[in-house]
Amino acid sequence: MLTLGIETSCDETGVALYDGDRGLLEHRVYSQIATHAEYGGVVPELASRDHVRKTLPLIQELLHGARIARSEIGGVAYTAGPGLVGALLVGAAVGRSLAWSLGVPAVAIHHMEGHLLAPLLEPDPPAFPFVALLVSGGHSQLVEVAGLGRYKLLGDSLDDAAGEAFDKTAKLLGLPYPGGPELARLAEQGDSGRFRFPRPMTDRPGLEFSFSGLKTFALNTLDAVRREEGEISAQSRADIARAFEQAVVETLVIKCRRAVKQARCQRLVLAGGVSANRRLRAAMTEAMQKEGVRTDYPRAEFCTDNGAMIAHAGWLRLKAGERSGLGFGARPRWPLEEMRPPGGSGEW
Ligand code: KG4
Ligand code: ZN
């Protein structure tokens, strides 16, 4: 079934076409970075308005690029949550009404399910079961994945998500939004031996995360350096970025090692925006190799928000017979543990 996927949960409009036989045919992402940059973060109302402007033209561009006629679409998948309510409603309204007008089924997709299945879009995809580390702007979670919709939460974030900690620390360092990739770039020039940040919650058992203390640690380090140097040098900023990144990466590696042992699982999947981080990917792959665990992650463009992961998750659910009713809605807060294997029809 040729499935159109629509992602509008935050600040990216993503659309894609996924087909059971031919795989991913085409995808497009429109990033709203330029819209939000001057405010230093996502402005929800501006995000919704931009999705209103961009979603339909982007779908048209997608179909044109793939040389696919609208009538060939066999199903429509849209992100229904979690995310910004106004932004979600745009994708849900477009997706649901498009499906209705074409006379094809629609399915509401959980954004984090899209992320955690994104590594399956790669050649030689990992088989179930696996442990997934979901690290994005809103989530840091460890999930045991037995199959589609069979998720057991192993650990969650107690405060700031990993991506949020990257973004907030980047802001302290005077970097523009979105901070994560900017901080990672700055860290390339940093000396890893100069500062040592804590590895939060690794000194006790458990799989919970807490990253908000790292931001405070960065602030205090900046203050100390400022007292010493007056103006903070470019090298000091890079050294702080490096120490912060190192602390997040090592903390995630320690928790993942624990998680695969606890779940007795030989496969680990990284997903979500922060999994685009090169040091995280390299350190995790090396650490897991030592444990005999295979590590998979999506190509960089499918780590951050995109339509391909939604088209793919939608295709899996539609193929299994799941159908959404004629109503639609958005679930800004939608715990991943509420997901179930595909089945029946959901009323929205
Ligand atoms: O999955 P995503 O695109 O959106 C959400 O669902 O939240 O994740 C965005 C997050 C942002 O916090 C961004 O700063 C972070 O992922 N991010 C990174 C990198 N690329 C994106 N963090 C660290 N290193 C990166 N290379
Ligand atoms: Zn996301």
mmCIF file of C-alpha atoms and ligand atoms in Angstrom:
data_model
loop_
_atom_site.group_PDB
_atom_site.id
_atom_site.type_symbol
_atom_site.label_atom_id
_atom_site.label_comp_id
_atom_site.label_asym_id
_atom_site.label_seq_id
_atom_site.Cartn_x
_atom_site.Cartn_y
_atom_site.Cartn_z
ATOM 1 C CA MET A 1 0.000 0.000 0.000
ATOM 2 C CA LEU A 2 1.437 3.347 -1.035
ATOM 3 C CA THR A 3 1.298 5.423 2.146
ATOM 4 C CA LEU A 4 1.575 9.178 2.432
ATOM 5 C CA GLY A 5 3.077 10.284 5.750
ATOM 6 C CA ILE A 6 2.631 13.755 7.269
ATOM 7 C CA GLU A 7 4.648 15.083 10.218
ATOM 8 C CA THR A 8 3.836 18.487 11.767
ATOM 9 C CA SER A 9 4.357 17.977 15.509
ATOM 10 C CA CYS A 10 6.883 20.757 16.082
ATOM 11 C CA ASP A 11 9.036 22.955 13.848
ATOM 12 C CA GLU A 12 9.479 20.750 10.789
ATOM 13 C CA THR A 13 6.925 20.024 8.095
ATOM 14 C CA GLY A 14 7.770 16.543 6.834
ATOM 15 C CA VAL A 15 6.030 14.514 4.111
ATOM 16 C CA ALA A 16 6.954 11.196 2.512
ATOM 17 C CA LEU A 17 5.735 8.307 0.388
ATOM 18 C CA TYR A 18 6.426 4.765 1.568
ATOM 19 C CA ASP A 19 5.516 1.676 -0.395
ATOM 20 C CA GLY A 20 5.599 -1.942 0.781
ATOM 21 C CA ASP A 21 7.388 -3.237 -2.308
ATOM 22 C CA ARG A 22 9.518 -0.283 -3.254
ATOM 23 C CA GLY A 23 10.359 1.107 0.190
ATOM 24 C CA LEU A 24 10.746 4.853 0.657
ATOM 25 C CA LEU A 25 9.980 6.582 -2.641
ATOM 26 C CA GLU A 26 10.443 10.224 -1.788
ATOM 27 C CA HIS A 27 10.460 12.587 1.146
ATOM 28 C CA ARG A 28 10.572 16.311 1.807
ATOM 29 C CA VAL A 29 11.287 18.299 4.970
ATOM 30 C CA TYR A 30 10.693 21.992 5.366
ATOM 31 C CA SER A 31 12.484 23.335 8.435
ATOM 32 C CA GLN A 32 11.119 26.384 10.257
ATOM 33 C CA ILE A 33 14.505 27.262 11.767
ATOM 34 C CA ALA A 34 14.578 30.670 10.080
ATOM 35 C CA THR A 35 11.106 31.489 11.470
ATOM 36 C CA HIS A 36 12.005 30.726 15.085
ATOM 37 C CA ALA A 37 15.712 31.644 15.169
ATOM 38 C CA GLU A 38 15.173 35.289 16.100
ATOM 39 C CA TYR A 39 13.148 34.206 19.178
ATOM 40 C CA GLY A 40 15.764 31.674 20.320
ATOM 41 C CA GLY A 41 13.241 28.816 20.367
ATOM 42 C CA VAL A 42 10.019 27.480 18.857
ATOM 43 C CA VAL A 43 7.038 29.875 18.981
ATOM 44 C CA PRO A 44 4.023 27.498 18.836
ATOM 45 C CA GLU A 45 1.618 29.881 17.063
ATOM 46 C CA LEU A 46 4.185 30.679 14.375
ATOM 47 C CA ALA A 47 4.845 26.954 13.976
ATOM 48 C CA SER A 48 1.141 26.232 13.352
ATOM 49 C CA ARG A 49 0.852 29.049 10.826
ATOM 50 C CA ASP A 50 3.907 27.856 8.947
ATOM 51 C CA HIS A 51 2.521 24.308 8.791
ATOM 52 C CA VAL A 52 -0.736 25.734 7.393
ATOM 53 C CA ARG A 53 1.256 27.469 4.670
ATOM 54 C CA LYS A 54 3.606 24.629 3.842
ATOM 55 C CA THR A 55 1.892 21.245 4.247
ATOM 56 C CA LEU A 56 -0.203 21.147 1.042
ATOM 57 C CA PRO A 57 2.419 22.684 -1.286
ATOM 58 C CA LEU A 58 4.997 20.266 0.147
ATOM 59 C CA ILE A 59 2.714 17.283 -0.554
ATOM 60 C CA GLN A 60 2.253 18.546 -4.109
ATOM 61 C CA GLU A 61 6.019 18.884 -4.523
ATOM 62 C CA LEU A 62 6.468 15.386 -3.092
ATOM 63 C CA LEU A 63 4.004 13.792 -5.523
ATOM 64 C CA HIS A 64 5.531 15.672 -8.407
ATOM 65 C CA GLY A 65 9.055 14.597 -7.417
ATOM 66 C CA ALA A 66 8.011 10.948 -7.137
ATOM 67 C CA ARG A 67 5.891 11.127 -10.339
ATOM 68 C CA ILE A 68 2.978 9.754 -8.375
ATOM 69 C CA ALA A 69 -0.646 10.724 -9.014
ATOM 70 C CA ARG A 70 -2.857 11.509 -6.026
ATOM 71 C CA SER A 71 -5.097 8.615 -7.050
ATOM 72 C CA GLU A 72 -2.252 6.148 -6.430
ATOM 73 C CA ILE A 73 -2.147 6.933 -2.698
ATOM 74 C CA GLY A 74 -3.515 3.941 -0.791
ATOM 75 C CA GLY A 75 -3.442 5.305 2.757
ATOM 76 C CA VAL A 76 -2.539 8.388 4.772
ATOM 77 C CA ALA A 77 -0.600 8.485 8.071
ATOM 78 C CA TYR A 78 -0.280 11.621 10.165
ATOM 79 C CA THR A 79 1.387 12.420 13.487
ATOM 80 C CA ALA A 80 -1.367 12.839 16.088
ATOM 81 C CA GLY A 81 0.928 13.415 19.097
ATOM 82 C CA PRO A 82 2.833 14.100 21.217
ATOM 83 C CA GLY A 83 3.775 17.646 20.232
ATOM 84 C CA LEU A 84 2.398 21.172 19.925
ATOM 85 C CA VAL A 85 -1.386 21.006 19.701
ATOM 86 C CA GLY A 86 -1.870 23.641 16.984
ATOM 87 C CA ALA A 87 0.932 22.190 14.876
ATOM 88 C CA LEU A 88 -0.409 18.646 15.251
ATOM 89 C CA LEU A 89 -3.919 19.733 14.281
ATOM 90 C CA VAL A 90 -2.687 21.026 10.932
ATOM 91 C CA GLY A 91 -1.208 17.660 9.914
ATOM 92 C CA ALA A 92 -4.181 15.771 11.341
ATOM 93 C CA ALA A 93 -6.724 17.938 9.493
ATOM 94 C CA VAL A 94 -4.856 17.754 6.184
ATOM 95 C CA GLY A 95 -4.157 14.028 6.514
ATOM 96 C CA ARG A 96 -7.643 13.028 7.599
ATOM 97 C CA SER A 97 -9.468 15.105 4.990
ATOM 98 C CA LEU A 98 -7.114 14.039 2.200
ATOM 99 C CA ALA A 99 -7.762 10.390 3.068
ATOM 100 C CA TRP A 100 -11.506 11.026 3.119
ATOM 101 C CA SER A 101 -11.493 12.817 -0.232
ATOM 102 C CA LEU A 102 -9.438 10.019 -1.829
ATOM 103 C CA GLY A 103 -11.562 7.301 -0.227
ATOM 104 C CA VAL A 104 -8.563 5.641 1.429
ATOM 105 C CA PRO A 105 -7.877 4.732 5.082
ATOM 106 C CA ALA A 106 -6.102 7.074 7.495
ATOM 107 C CA VAL A 107 -4.097 6.238 10.581
ATOM 108 C CA ALA A 108 -2.986 8.428 13.506
ATOM 109 C CA ILE A 109 0.670 7.891 14.402
ATOM 110 C CA HIS A 110 2.554 8.420 17.662
ATOM 111 C CA HIS A 111 5.556 10.648 16.916
ATOM 112 C CA MET A 112 7.931 8.653 19.142
ATOM 113 C CA GLU A 113 6.849 5.374 17.545
ATOM 114 C CA GLY A 114 7.844 6.945 14.240
ATOM 115 C CA HIS A 115 11.262 7.787 15.706
ATOM 116 C CA LEU A 116 11.882 4.414 17.284
ATOM 117 C CA LEU A 117 11.057 2.515 14.082
ATOM 118 C CA ALA A 118 13.098 4.893 11.865
ATOM 119 C CA PRO A 119 16.209 2.627 11.952
ATOM 120 C CA LEU A 120 14.081 0.056 10.086
ATOM 121 C CA LEU A 121 14.211 2.367 7.053
ATOM 122 C CA GLU A 122 17.913 1.534 6.653
ATOM 123 C CA PRO A 123 19.313 -1.363 4.606
ATOM 124 C CA ASP A 124 19.862 -4.456 6.804
ATOM 125 C CA PRO A 125 17.342 -3.259 9.410
ATOM 126 C CA PRO A 126 17.441 -4.611 12.981
ATOM 127 C CA ALA A 127 14.927 -7.333 13.827
ATOM 128 C CA PHE A 128 12.669 -7.276 16.899
ATOM 129 C CA PRO A 129 13.215 -7.467 19.818
ATOM 130 C CA PHE A 130 15.523 -4.563 20.599
ATOM 131 C CA VAL A 131 16.116 -1.909 23.228
ATOM 132 C CA ALA A 132 15.584 1.635 21.963
ATOM 133 C CA LEU A 133 17.159 4.786 23.304
ATOM 134 C CA LEU A 134 14.861 7.642 22.329
ATOM 135 C CA VAL A 135 16.624 10.953 22.726
ATOM 136 C CA SER A 136 14.927 14.026 21.296
ATOM 137 C CA GLY A 137 14.007 17.572 22.240
ATOM 138 C CA GLY A 138 11.147 16.350 24.439
ATOM 139 C CA HIS A 139 12.135 12.821 25.466
ATOM 140 C CA SER A 140 14.928 10.712 26.948
ATOM 141 C CA GLN A 141 13.583 7.207 27.229
ATOM 142 C CA LEU A 142 14.764 3.632 27.227
ATOM 143 C CA VAL A 143 12.182 1.298 25.753
ATOM 144 C CA GLU A 144 12.105 -2.457 25.332
ATOM 145 C CA VAL A 145 10.574 -3.098 21.913
ATOM 146 C CA ALA A 146 9.122 -6.577 21.397
ATOM 147 C CA GLY A 147 7.318 -5.708 18.156
ATOM 148 C CA LEU A 148 5.135 -3.065 16.549
ATOM 149 C CA GLY A 149 3.166 -1.393 19.365
ATOM 150 C CA ARG A 150 4.682 -3.671 22.041
ATOM 151 C CA TYR A 151 6.685 -1.246 24.117
ATOM 152 C CA LYS A 152 7.827 -1.481 27.725
ATOM 153 C CA LEU A 153 9.233 1.677 29.256
ATOM 154 C CA LEU A 154 12.490 0.875 31.077
ATOM 155 C CA GLY A 155 13.588 4.384 31.982
ATOM 156 C CA ASP A 156 12.448 7.958 31.530
ATOM 157 C CA SER A 157 13.617 11.503 32.024
ATOM 158 C CA LEU A 158 12.936 13.058 35.437
ATOM 159 C CA ASP A 159 13.464 16.609 34.142
ATOM 160 C CA ASP A 160 15.052 18.038 30.978
ATOM 161 C CA ALA A 161 15.255 15.698 28.000
ATOM 162 C CA ALA A 162 18.708 15.168 26.452
ATOM 163 C CA GLY A 163 17.961 17.449 23.487
ATOM 164 C CA GLU A 164 16.497 20.090 25.779
ATOM 165 C CA ALA A 165 19.695 20.028 27.863
ATOM 166 C CA PHE A 166 21.748 20.444 24.677
ATOM 167 C CA ASP A 167 19.559 23.364 23.567
ATOM 168 C CA LYS A 168 19.595 25.149 26.946
ATOM 169 C CA THR A 169 23.347 24.722 27.416
ATOM 170 C CA ALA A 170 23.925 25.933 23.854
ATOM 171 C CA LYS A 171 21.936 29.059 24.709
ATOM 172 C CA LEU A 172 24.132 29.668 27.771
ATOM 173 C CA LEU A 173 27.135 29.426 25.456
ATOM 174 C CA GLY A 174 25.591 32.081 23.219
ATOM 175 C CA LEU A 175 24.840 29.687 20.344
ATOM 176 C CA PRO A 176 21.831 30.183 18.079
ATOM 177 C CA TYR A 177 18.741 27.953 18.018
ATOM 178 C CA PRO A 178 18.614 25.014 17.418
ATOM 179 C CA GLY A 179 21.424 24.543 19.888
ATOM 180 C CA GLY A 180 22.152 20.786 19.799
ATOM 181 C CA PRO A 181 23.981 20.579 16.473
ATOM 182 C CA GLU A 182 25.641 23.986 17.082
ATOM 183 C CA LEU A 183 26.991 22.836 20.443
ATOM 184 C CA ALA A 184 28.248 19.590 18.879
ATOM 185 C CA ARG A 185 30.059 21.628 16.217
ATOM 186 C CA LEU A 186 31.667 23.904 18.829
ATOM 187 C CA ALA A 187 32.704 20.861 20.885
ATOM 188 C CA GLU A 188 34.837 19.661 17.957
ATOM 189 C CA GLN A 189 37.333 22.413 18.870
ATOM 190 C CA GLY A 190 37.178 21.669 22.584
ATOM 191 C CA ASP A 191 39.741 20.004 24.833
ATOM 192 C CA SER A 192 38.148 17.049 26.591
ATOM 193 C CA GLY A 193 40.628 17.113 29.480
ATOM 194 C CA ARG A 194 40.009 20.630 30.816
ATOM 195 C CA PHE A 195 36.621 20.344 32.558
ATOM 196 C CA ARG A 196 34.844 17.345 33.965
ATOM 197 C CA PHE A 197 31.043 17.474 34.213
ATOM 198 C CA PRO A 198 29.092 14.978 36.374
ATOM 199 C CA ARG A 199 27.446 11.860 34.880
ATOM 200 C CA PRO A 200 24.000 12.321 36.483
ATOM 201 C CA MET A 201 22.350 9.360 38.199
ATOM 202 C CA THR A 202 24.993 6.846 37.156
ATOM 203 C CA ASP A 203 26.185 6.274 40.742
ATOM 204 C CA ARG A 204 22.986 4.451 41.680
ATOM 205 C CA PRO A 205 21.037 1.638 40.047
ATOM 206 C CA GLY A 206 18.182 2.433 37.690
ATOM 207 C CA LEU A 207 17.527 3.642 34.173
ATOM 208 C CA GLU A 208 16.146 7.112 34.874
ATOM 209 C CA PHE A 209 17.729 10.225 33.373
ATOM 210 C CA SER A 210 18.203 13.700 34.813
ATOM 211 C CA PHE A 211 20.021 16.235 32.657
ATOM 212 C CA SER A 212 18.906 19.563 34.113
ATOM 213 C CA GLY A 213 21.845 19.626 36.570
ATOM 214 C CA LEU A 214 24.315 19.642 33.669
ATOM 215 C CA LYS A 215 22.933 22.955 32.460
ATOM 216 C CA THR A 216 23.470 24.444 35.942
ATOM 217 C CA PHE A 217 26.958 22.931 36.018
ATOM 218 C CA ALA A 218 27.678 24.611 32.669
ATOM 219 C CA LEU A 219 26.411 27.929 34.040
ATOM 220 C CA ASN A 220 28.613 27.675 37.142
ATOM 221 C CA THR A 221 31.630 26.702 35.026
ATOM 222 C CA LEU A 222 31.004 29.694 32.752
ATOM 223 C CA ASP A 223 30.837 31.992 35.800
ATOM 224 C CA ALA A 224 34.077 30.587 37.214
ATOM 225 C CA VAL A 225 35.859 31.017 33.860
ATOM 226 C CA ARG A 226 34.460 34.549 33.539
ATOM 227 C CA ARG A 227 35.902 35.462 36.939
ATOM 228 C CA GLU A 228 39.252 34.061 35.849
ATOM 229 C CA GLU A 229 39.430 35.336 32.287
ATOM 230 C CA GLY A 230 37.128 38.370 32.306
ATOM 231 C CA GLU A 231 35.769 37.858 28.812
ATOM 232 C CA ILE A 232 35.250 34.162 28.052
ATOM 233 C CA SER A 233 37.570 33.022 25.274
ATOM 234 C CA ALA A 234 36.372 31.026 22.265
ATOM 235 C CA GLN A 235 38.565 28.144 23.445
ATOM 236 C CA SER A 236 36.919 28.088 26.889
ATOM 237 C CA ARG A 237 33.459 27.989 25.329
ATOM 238 C CA ALA A 238 34.550 25.078 23.142
ATOM 239 C CA ASP A 239 36.080 23.282 26.153
ATOM 240 C CA ILE A 240 32.818 23.649 28.100
ATOM 241 C CA ALA A 241 30.798 22.412 25.101
ATOM 242 C CA ARG A 242 33.099 19.410 24.815
ATOM 243 C CA ALA A 243 32.851 18.552 28.526
ATOM 244 C CA PHE A 244 29.055 18.859 28.428
ATOM 245 C CA GLU A 245 28.715 16.667 25.347
ATOM 246 C CA GLN A 246 31.102 14.103 26.825
ATOM 247 C CA ALA A 247 29.026 13.932 30.017
ATOM 248 C CA VAL A 248 25.737 13.404 28.137
ATOM 249 C CA VAL A 249 27.269 10.791 25.840
ATOM 250 C CA GLU A 250 28.887 8.818 28.675
ATOM 251 C CA THR A 251 25.720 8.944 30.771
ATOM 252 C CA LEU A 252 23.675 7.605 27.865
ATOM 253 C CA VAL A 253 26.240 4.863 27.205
ATOM 254 C CA ILE A 254 26.233 3.756 30.868
ATOM 255 C CA LYS A 255 22.425 3.597 30.959
ATOM 256 C CA CYS A 256 22.195 1.739 27.642
ATOM 257 C CA ARG A 257 24.724 -0.834 28.860
ATOM 258 C CA ARG A 258 22.520 -1.402 31.901
ATOM 259 C CA ALA A 259 19.350 -1.529 29.828
ATOM 260 C CA VAL A 260 20.519 -4.185 27.356
ATOM 261 C CA LYS A 261 21.785 -6.297 30.273
ATOM 262 C CA GLN A 262 18.506 -5.936 32.150
ATOM 263 C CA ALA A 263 16.465 -6.787 29.054
ATOM 264 C CA ARG A 264 18.953 -9.518 28.034
ATOM 265 C CA CYS A 265 18.904 -8.072 24.573
ATOM 266 C CA GLN A 266 21.577 -8.159 21.874
ATOM 267 C CA ARG A 267 20.305 -5.196 19.871
ATOM 268 C CA LEU A 268 20.200 -1.506 20.615
ATOM 269 C CA VAL A 269 18.544 1.148 18.507
ATOM 270 C CA LEU A 270 19.246 4.879 18.802
ATOM 271 C CA ALA A 271 16.577 7.292 17.605
ATOM 272 C CA GLY A 272 15.401 10.895 17.915
ATOM 273 C CA GLY A 273 17.201 14.155 17.164
ATOM 274 C CA VAL A 274 20.097 13.662 19.597
ATOM 275 C CA SER A 275 20.962 10.331 17.942
ATOM 276 C CA ALA A 276 22.294 12.446 15.048
ATOM 277 C CA ASN A 277 25.185 13.334 17.394
ATOM 278 C CA ARG A 278 28.344 11.827 15.929
ATOM 279 C CA ARG A 279 30.146 11.315 19.216
ATOM 280 C CA LEU A 280 27.131 9.573 20.697
ATOM 281 C CA ARG A 281 26.852 7.216 17.727
ATOM 282 C CA ALA A 282 30.561 6.369 17.774
ATOM 283 C CA ALA A 283 30.850 5.931 21.556
ATOM 284 C CA MET A 284 27.688 3.830 21.763
ATOM 285 C CA THR A 285 28.672 1.553 18.883
ATOM 286 C CA GLU A 286 32.107 0.955 20.433
ATOM 287 C CA ALA A 287 30.767 0.320 23.952
ATOM 288 C CA MET A 288 28.049 -2.026 22.696
ATOM 289 C CA GLN A 289 30.474 -3.976 20.519
ATOM 290 C CA LYS A 290 32.348 -4.884 23.690
ATOM 291 C CA GLU A 291 29.092 -6.284 25.104
ATOM 292 C CA GLY A 292 28.343 -8.230 21.917
ATOM 293 C CA VAL A 293 25.419 -5.903 21.199
ATOM 294 C CA ARG A 294 24.625 -4.603 17.713
ATOM 295 C CA THR A 295 23.824 -0.868 17.506
ATOM 296 C CA ASP A 296 21.569 0.619 14.813
ATOM 297 C CA TYR A 297 20.591 4.199 14.135
ATOM 298 C CA PRO A 298 18.859 6.039 11.320
ATOM 299 C CA ARG A 299 20.773 8.073 8.753
ATOM 300 C CA ALA A 300 21.235 11.605 10.126
ATOM 301 C CA GLU A 301 18.293 13.155 8.251
ATOM 302 C CA PHE A 302 15.911 10.562 9.751
ATOM 303 C CA CYS A 303 17.142 11.141 13.318
ATOM 304 C CA THR A 304 15.525 14.561 13.480
ATOM 305 C CA ASP A 305 11.853 15.070 12.620
ATOM 306 C CA ASN A 306 10.823 13.885 9.166
ATOM 307 C CA GLY A 307 7.872 12.512 7.215
ATOM 308 C CA ALA A 308 9.567 9.238 6.220
ATOM 309 C CA MET A 309 9.333 7.772 9.727
ATOM 310 C CA ILE A 310 5.610 8.599 9.849
ATOM 311 C CA ALA A 311 4.893 7.153 6.376
ATOM 312 C CA HIS A 312 6.789 4.016 7.386
ATOM 313 C CA ALA A 313 5.091 3.547 10.790
ATOM 314 C CA GLY A 314 1.751 4.324 9.114
ATOM 315 C CA TRP A 315 2.347 1.747 6.416
ATOM 316 C CA LEU A 316 3.138 -0.898 9.079
ATOM 317 C CA ARG A 317 -0.087 -0.148 10.933
ATOM 318 C CA LEU A 318 -2.292 0.146 7.840
ATOM 319 C CA LYS A 319 -0.862 -3.119 6.491
ATOM 320 C CA ALA A 320 -1.897 -4.794 9.746
ATOM 321 C CA GLY A 321 -5.452 -3.513 9.275
ATOM 322 C CA GLU A 322 -5.492 -0.516 11.601
ATOM 323 C CA ARG A 323 -7.885 2.249 10.605
ATOM 324 C CA SER A 324 -8.722 5.588 12.209
ATOM 325 C CA GLY A 325 -12.343 6.679 12.346
ATOM 326 C CA LEU A 326 -13.691 9.722 10.492
ATOM 327 C CA GLY A 327 -13.088 12.042 13.406
ATOM 328 C CA PHE A 328 -9.610 13.283 14.156
ATOM 329 C CA GLY A 329 -7.771 15.084 16.877
ATOM 330 C CA ALA A 330 -4.405 15.717 18.421
ATOM 331 C CA ARG A 331 -2.897 14.337 21.616
ATOM 332 C CA PRO A 332 -0.216 16.802 22.737
ATOM 333 C CA ARG A 333 0.599 14.475 25.637
ATOM 334 C CA TRP A 334 0.503 10.845 24.645
ATOM 335 C CA PRO A 335 2.558 8.357 26.681
ATOM 336 C CA LEU A 336 4.315 5.805 24.479
ATOM 337 C CA GLU A 337 3.296 3.024 26.906
ATOM 338 C CA GLU A 338 -0.310 3.542 25.812
ATOM 339 C CA MET A 339 0.546 2.311 22.342
ATOM 340 C CA ARG A 340 -0.825 -1.085 21.398
ATOM 341 C CA PRO A 341 -0.172 -3.479 18.512
ATOM 342 C CA PRO A 342 -2.159 -2.553 15.399
ATOM 343 C CA GLY A 343 -5.789 -3.385 15.452
ATOM 344 C CA GLY A 344 -9.326 -2.301 14.713
ATOM 345 C CA SER A 345 -10.267 1.282 14.360
ATOM 346 C CA GLY A 346 -9.496 4.116 16.709
ATOM 347 C CA GLU A 347 -12.010 6.933 17.128
ATOM 348 C CA TRP A 348 -10.462 10.362 17.188
HETATM 349 O O1 KG4 B 1 13.572 14.465 17.199
HETATM 350 P P1 KG4 B 1 13.741 15.932 17.071
HETATM 351 O O2 KG4 B 1 14.033 16.501 15.703
HETATM 352 O O3 KG4 B 1 12.487 16.702 17.593
HETATM 353 C C1 KG4 B 1 11.768 16.268 18.712
HETATM 354 O O4 KG4 B 1 10.962 15.316 18.568
HETATM 355 O O5 KG4 B 1 12.062 16.834 19.789
HETATM 356 O O6 KG4 B 1 14.906 16.352 18.100
HETATM 357 C C2 KG4 B 1 15.358 17.660 18.185
HETATM 358 C C3 KG4 B 1 16.431 17.719 19.248
HETATM 359 C C4 KG4 B 1 16.840 19.146 19.565
HETATM 360 O O7 KG4 B 1 16.891 19.306 20.963
HETATM 361 C C5 KG4 B 1 18.216 19.260 18.924
HETATM 362 O O8 KG4 B 1 19.049 20.197 19.543
HETATM 363 C C6 KG4 B 1 18.749 17.857 19.090
HETATM 364 O O9 KG4 B 1 17.616 17.037 18.833
HETATM 365 N N1 KG4 B 1 19.850 17.556 18.149
HETATM 366 C C7 KG4 B 1 21.111 17.291 18.535
HETATM 367 C C8 KG4 B 1 21.868 17.089 17.342
HETATM 368 N N2 KG4 B 1 21.009 17.233 16.282
HETATM 369 C C9 KG4 B 1 19.785 17.502 16.806
HETATM 370 N N3 KG4 B 1 21.678 17.219 19.749
HETATM 371 C C10 KG4 B 1 22.993 16.926 19.808
HETATM 372 N N4 KG4 B 1 23.783 16.737 18.731
HETATM 373 C C11 KG4 B 1 23.264 16.805 17.479
HETATM 374 N N5 KG4 B 1 24.042 16.598 16.426
HETATM 375 ZN ZN ZN B 2 10.928 14.193 17.077
#
